[in-house]
Short mmCIF file of C-alpha atoms (C1' of nucleotides) in Angstrom, two decimals:
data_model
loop_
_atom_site.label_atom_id
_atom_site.label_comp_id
_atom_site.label_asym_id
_atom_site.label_seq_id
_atom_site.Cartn_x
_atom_site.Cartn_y
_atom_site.Cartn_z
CA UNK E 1 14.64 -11.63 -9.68
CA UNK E 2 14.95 -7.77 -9.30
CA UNK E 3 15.62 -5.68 -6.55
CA UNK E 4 13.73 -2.67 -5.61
CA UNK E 5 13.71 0.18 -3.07
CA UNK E 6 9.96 1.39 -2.11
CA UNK E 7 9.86 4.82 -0.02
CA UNK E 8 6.88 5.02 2.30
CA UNK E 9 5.99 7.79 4.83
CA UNK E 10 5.36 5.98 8.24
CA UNK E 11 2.79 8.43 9.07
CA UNK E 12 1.29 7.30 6.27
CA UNK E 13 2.27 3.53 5.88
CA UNK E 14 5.03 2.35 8.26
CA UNK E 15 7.20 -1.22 8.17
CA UNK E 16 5.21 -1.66 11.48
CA UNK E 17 2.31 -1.33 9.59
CA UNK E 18 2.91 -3.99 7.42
CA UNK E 19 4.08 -6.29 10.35
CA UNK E 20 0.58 -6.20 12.19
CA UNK E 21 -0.85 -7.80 9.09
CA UNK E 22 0.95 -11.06 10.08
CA UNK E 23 2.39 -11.97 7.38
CA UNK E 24 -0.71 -11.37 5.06
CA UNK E 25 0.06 -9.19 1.87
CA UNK E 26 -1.28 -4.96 1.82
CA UNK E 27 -1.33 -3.45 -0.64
CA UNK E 28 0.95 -0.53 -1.83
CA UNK E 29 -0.99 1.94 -3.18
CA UNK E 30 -0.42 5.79 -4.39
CA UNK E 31 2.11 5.82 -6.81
CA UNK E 32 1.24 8.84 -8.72
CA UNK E 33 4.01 9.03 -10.56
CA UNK E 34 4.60 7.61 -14.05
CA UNK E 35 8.45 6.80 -13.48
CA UNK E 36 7.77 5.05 -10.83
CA UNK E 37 4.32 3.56 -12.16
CA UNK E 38 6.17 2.20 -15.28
CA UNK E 39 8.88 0.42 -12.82
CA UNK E 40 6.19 -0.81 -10.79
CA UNK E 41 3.88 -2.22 -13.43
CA UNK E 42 6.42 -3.36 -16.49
CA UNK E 43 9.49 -4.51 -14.43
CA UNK E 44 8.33 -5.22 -11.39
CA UNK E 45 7.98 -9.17 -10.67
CA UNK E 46 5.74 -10.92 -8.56
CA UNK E 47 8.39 -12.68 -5.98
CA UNK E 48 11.05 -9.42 -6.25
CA UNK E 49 12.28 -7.93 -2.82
CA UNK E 50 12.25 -4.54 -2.05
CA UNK E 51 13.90 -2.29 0.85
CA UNK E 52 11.51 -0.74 2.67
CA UNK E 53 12.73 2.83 3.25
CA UNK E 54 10.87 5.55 5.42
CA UNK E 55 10.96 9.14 4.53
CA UNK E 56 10.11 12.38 5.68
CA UNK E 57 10.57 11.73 9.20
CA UNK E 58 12.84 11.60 12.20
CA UNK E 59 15.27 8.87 11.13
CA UNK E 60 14.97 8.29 7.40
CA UNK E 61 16.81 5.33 6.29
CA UNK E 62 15.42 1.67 5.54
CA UNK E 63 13.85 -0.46 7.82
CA UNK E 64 13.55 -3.69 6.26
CA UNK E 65 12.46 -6.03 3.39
CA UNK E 66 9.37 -6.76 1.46
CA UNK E 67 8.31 -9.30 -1.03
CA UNK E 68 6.54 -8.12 -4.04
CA UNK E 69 3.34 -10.63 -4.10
CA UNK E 70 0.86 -9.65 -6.59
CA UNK E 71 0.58 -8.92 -10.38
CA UNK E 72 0.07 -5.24 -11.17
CA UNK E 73 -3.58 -4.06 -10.86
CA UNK E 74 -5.75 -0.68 -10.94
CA UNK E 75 -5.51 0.98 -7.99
CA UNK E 76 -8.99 1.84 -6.91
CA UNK E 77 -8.00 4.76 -3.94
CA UNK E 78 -7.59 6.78 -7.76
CA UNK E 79 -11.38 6.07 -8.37
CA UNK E 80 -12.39 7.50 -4.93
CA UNK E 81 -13.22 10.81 -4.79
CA UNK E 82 -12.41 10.76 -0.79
CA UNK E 83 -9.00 9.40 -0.98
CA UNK E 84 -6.31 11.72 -0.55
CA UNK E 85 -4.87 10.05 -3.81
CA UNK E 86 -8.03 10.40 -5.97
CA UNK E 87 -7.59 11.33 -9.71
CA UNK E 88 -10.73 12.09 -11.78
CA UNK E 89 -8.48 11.10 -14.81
CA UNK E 90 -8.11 7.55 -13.62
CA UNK E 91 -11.08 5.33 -14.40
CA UNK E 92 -12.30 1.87 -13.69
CA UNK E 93 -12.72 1.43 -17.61
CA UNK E 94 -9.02 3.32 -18.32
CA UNK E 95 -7.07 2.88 -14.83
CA UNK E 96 -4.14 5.07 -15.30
CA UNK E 97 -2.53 4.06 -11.82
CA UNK E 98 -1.84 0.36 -10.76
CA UNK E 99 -0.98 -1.27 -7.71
CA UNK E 100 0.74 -4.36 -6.34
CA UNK E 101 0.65 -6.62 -2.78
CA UNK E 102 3.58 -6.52 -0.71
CA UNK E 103 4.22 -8.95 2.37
CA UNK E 104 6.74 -8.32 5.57
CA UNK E 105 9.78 -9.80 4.92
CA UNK E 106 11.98 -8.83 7.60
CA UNK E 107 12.31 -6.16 10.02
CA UNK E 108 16.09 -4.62 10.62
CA UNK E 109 16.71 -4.69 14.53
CA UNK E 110 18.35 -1.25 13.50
CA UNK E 111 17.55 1.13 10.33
CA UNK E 112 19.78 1.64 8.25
CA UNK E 113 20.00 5.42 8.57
CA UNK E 114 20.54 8.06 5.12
CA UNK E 115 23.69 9.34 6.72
CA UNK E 116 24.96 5.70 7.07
CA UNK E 117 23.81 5.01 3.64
CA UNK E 118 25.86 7.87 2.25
CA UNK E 119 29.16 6.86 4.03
CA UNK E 120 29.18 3.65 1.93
CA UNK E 121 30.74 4.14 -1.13
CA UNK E 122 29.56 1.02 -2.39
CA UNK E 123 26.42 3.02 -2.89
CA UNK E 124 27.48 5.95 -4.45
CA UNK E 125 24.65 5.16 -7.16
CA UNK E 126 22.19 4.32 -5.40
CA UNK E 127 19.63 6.53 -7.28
CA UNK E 128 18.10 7.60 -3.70
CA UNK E 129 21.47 8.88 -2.89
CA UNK E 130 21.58 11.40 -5.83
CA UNK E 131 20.68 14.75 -5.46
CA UNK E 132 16.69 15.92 -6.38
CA UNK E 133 15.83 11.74 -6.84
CA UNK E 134 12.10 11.84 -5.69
CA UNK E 135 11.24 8.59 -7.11
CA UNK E 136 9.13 6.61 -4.79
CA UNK E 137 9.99 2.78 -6.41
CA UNK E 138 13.82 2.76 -7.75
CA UNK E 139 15.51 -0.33 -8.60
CA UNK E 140 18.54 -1.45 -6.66
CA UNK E 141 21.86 -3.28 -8.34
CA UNK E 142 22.42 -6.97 -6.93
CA UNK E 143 25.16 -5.49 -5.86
CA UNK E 144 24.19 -2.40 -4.13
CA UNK E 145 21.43 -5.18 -2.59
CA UNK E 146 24.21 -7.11 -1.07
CA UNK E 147 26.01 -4.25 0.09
CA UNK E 148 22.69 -2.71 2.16
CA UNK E 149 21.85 -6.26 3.58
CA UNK E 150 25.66 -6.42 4.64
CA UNK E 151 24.44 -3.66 6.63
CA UNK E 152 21.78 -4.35 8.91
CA UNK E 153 23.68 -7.79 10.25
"C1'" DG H 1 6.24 21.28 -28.78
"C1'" DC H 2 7.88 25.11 -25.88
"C1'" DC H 3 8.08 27.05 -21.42
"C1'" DA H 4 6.38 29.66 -17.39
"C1'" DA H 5 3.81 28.87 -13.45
"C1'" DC H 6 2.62 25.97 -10.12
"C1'" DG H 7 2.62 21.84 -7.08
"C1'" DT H 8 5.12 18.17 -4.70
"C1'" DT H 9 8.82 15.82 -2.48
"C1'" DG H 10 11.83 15.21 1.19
"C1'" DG H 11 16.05 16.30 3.68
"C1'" DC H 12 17.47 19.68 6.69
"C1'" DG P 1 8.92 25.82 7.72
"C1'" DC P 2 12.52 26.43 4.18
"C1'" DC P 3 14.03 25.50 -0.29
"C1'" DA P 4 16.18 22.94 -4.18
"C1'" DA P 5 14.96 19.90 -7.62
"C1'" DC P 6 11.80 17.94 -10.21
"C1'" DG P 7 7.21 16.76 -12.49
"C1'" DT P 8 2.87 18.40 -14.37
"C1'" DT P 9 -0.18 21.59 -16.46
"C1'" DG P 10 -1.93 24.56 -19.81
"C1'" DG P 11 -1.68 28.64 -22.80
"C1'" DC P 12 0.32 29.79 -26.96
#
DNA sequence: GCCAACGTTGGC
DNA sequence: GCCAACGTTGGC
């Protein structure tokens, strides 16, 4: 079992999202980045939890947790030439970019702000915490895991 | 394979 | 909207 941390933009794709599917999987799709591609197709497991964390808006900080539930496969927005995420170098015959199915698995009553994030110094590497870390999927230590979901009781 | 230019991310 | 920190691209 790993642990990940998955950044989202809720303008884009929120936690709330993700609960109006009702506990049916969505998929994440995207990742256009091969850092983050390589953690989410070679070491990513199907059953690993995630934080869900929202950036670029008002409150960033994490919201909640997801289950990872689907094997990696091609992620077809890159084969669409009206997705905002289209690549012409991605093919169905050579799909550089992959995807996987997430499903709701709980919602924090609070988020779990940045700021408060910071002030733990259990987290002090927490690769989201370090300065210029743009990564989109980042793995999380059990115990940096523990530490978060300490947190949001 | 170097590196300058350019694009993107994301907190502030 | 600014800007620092990266990642990617493409000419050489």
């Amino acid at each position: 079992m790993n642990y990940w941390l998955m950044k989202s933009e809720p303008e884009t794709f929120s936690i709330q999202d993700l609960q109006q599917c009702n506990g049916q999987t969505h998929c994440w799709d995207g990742v256009r980045n091969y850092q983050a591609r390589n953690f989410m197709r070679d070491a990513m497991q199907h059953g690993d939890l995630a934080f869900f964390y929202h950036s670029s808006c008002k409150i960033p900080g994490i919201v909640g947790i997801i289950a990872i539930a689907s094997d990696a496969y091609p992620d077809h927005t890159a084969f669409d030439p009206e997705s905002k995420y289209y690549d012409l170098k991605s093919t169905p015959e050579k799909p550089r970019w992959i995807m996987r199915d997430v499903k709701l698995v709980e919602v924090f009553k609070r988020i779990i702000t940045l700021d408060a994030l910071r002030q733990n110094e259990k987290l002090q590497d927490l690769r989201i915490l370090k300065p210029g870390n743009r990564l989109s999927i980042t793995p999380v230590t059990k115990e940096q895991w523990q530490a978060i979901c300490a947190m949001s009781q």
